[in-house]
Amino acid sequence: MDHGHSSQELCFESSIPAEQEAAKRSHRPMNSVAAPPCHVLAVPHPGRGHINAMLNLCRLLAARGGVSATVVVSEEWLGLLGGGPAPSGVRLEAIPNVVPSEHGRAEDMAGFVEAVYTRMEAPFERLLDRLGAAPAAIFADTFVPWAVRVGNRRGVPVCVLSPPSATMFSVQYRFDRLPVAAGGTACPVSDNFGVVRSARRDRHWPGREQVQVPLGAPRRLRRRARFDPSRRLCDRPVV
């Protein structure tokens, strides 16, 4: 658990030295007119590691120039992140605290995940309406599947960020390759936080023969050995 850490750990500064930024600007023609920045809306899963990853992604995009990002967090997380300046080109917007508090959420982790899946979508759409002009894209955490539905309804492209390790992403993306249990109706997963023990990892995840595969939060993985189409985010490779 990370409840004891200071929120200062979540404050970010650009790792690009000022002289490099100045050098980039010096190559721009004097008579050129800068185009308005491309605005993207980012929605991380409301957890420390996920918010860190999304903020870092937005910071890197903004540092390249021509991109501004609005990161959507809960009111609680807005307070936790308020201890330091936001990176240039990145701002925060808040939706109401519709999910359990960061402090003590582990007491009912399944309930927390369910709240993220079912309670954040409506206030996020109201925020989109309030912001006015549609963003050029929505950047969504893989653990925020409803963001894809929102983008589809509004005709806004959705880019998916997977904050866990590349190994975990590979496991989840190839989960439909797992053999189903006897009878063909269930995958070999005991519960929402179970471990795949009976799969032939050498066959389905080459190079991962010795890895025990924790499934963590994604409920979509426990029903069958193929993704629920209503929850799967990655219908095509993410570049």
Short mmCIF file of N, CA and C in Angstrom, two decimals, residues 33 126 137 197:
data_model
loop_
_atom_site.label_atom_id
_atom_site.label_comp_id
_atom_site.label_asym_id
_atom_site.label_seq_id
_atom_site.Cartn_x
_atom_site.Cartn_y
_atom_site.Cartn_z
N VAL A 33 3.94 31.49 -37.99
CA VAL A 33 2.90 31.65 -36.98
C VAL A 33 2.63 30.28 -36.37
N ARG A 126 -20.17 14.77 -18.68
CA ARG A 126 -20.60 16.13 -18.32
C ARG A 126 -19.42 17.09 -18.38
N ALA A 137 -8.26 13.98 -29.26
CA ALA A 137 -8.22 12.56 -28.90
C ALA A 137 -8.44 12.43 -27.41
N ARG A 197 -3.03 -20.94 -13.49
CA ARG A 197 -2.07 -21.97 -13.08
C ARG A 197 -2.01 -23.13 -14.08
#
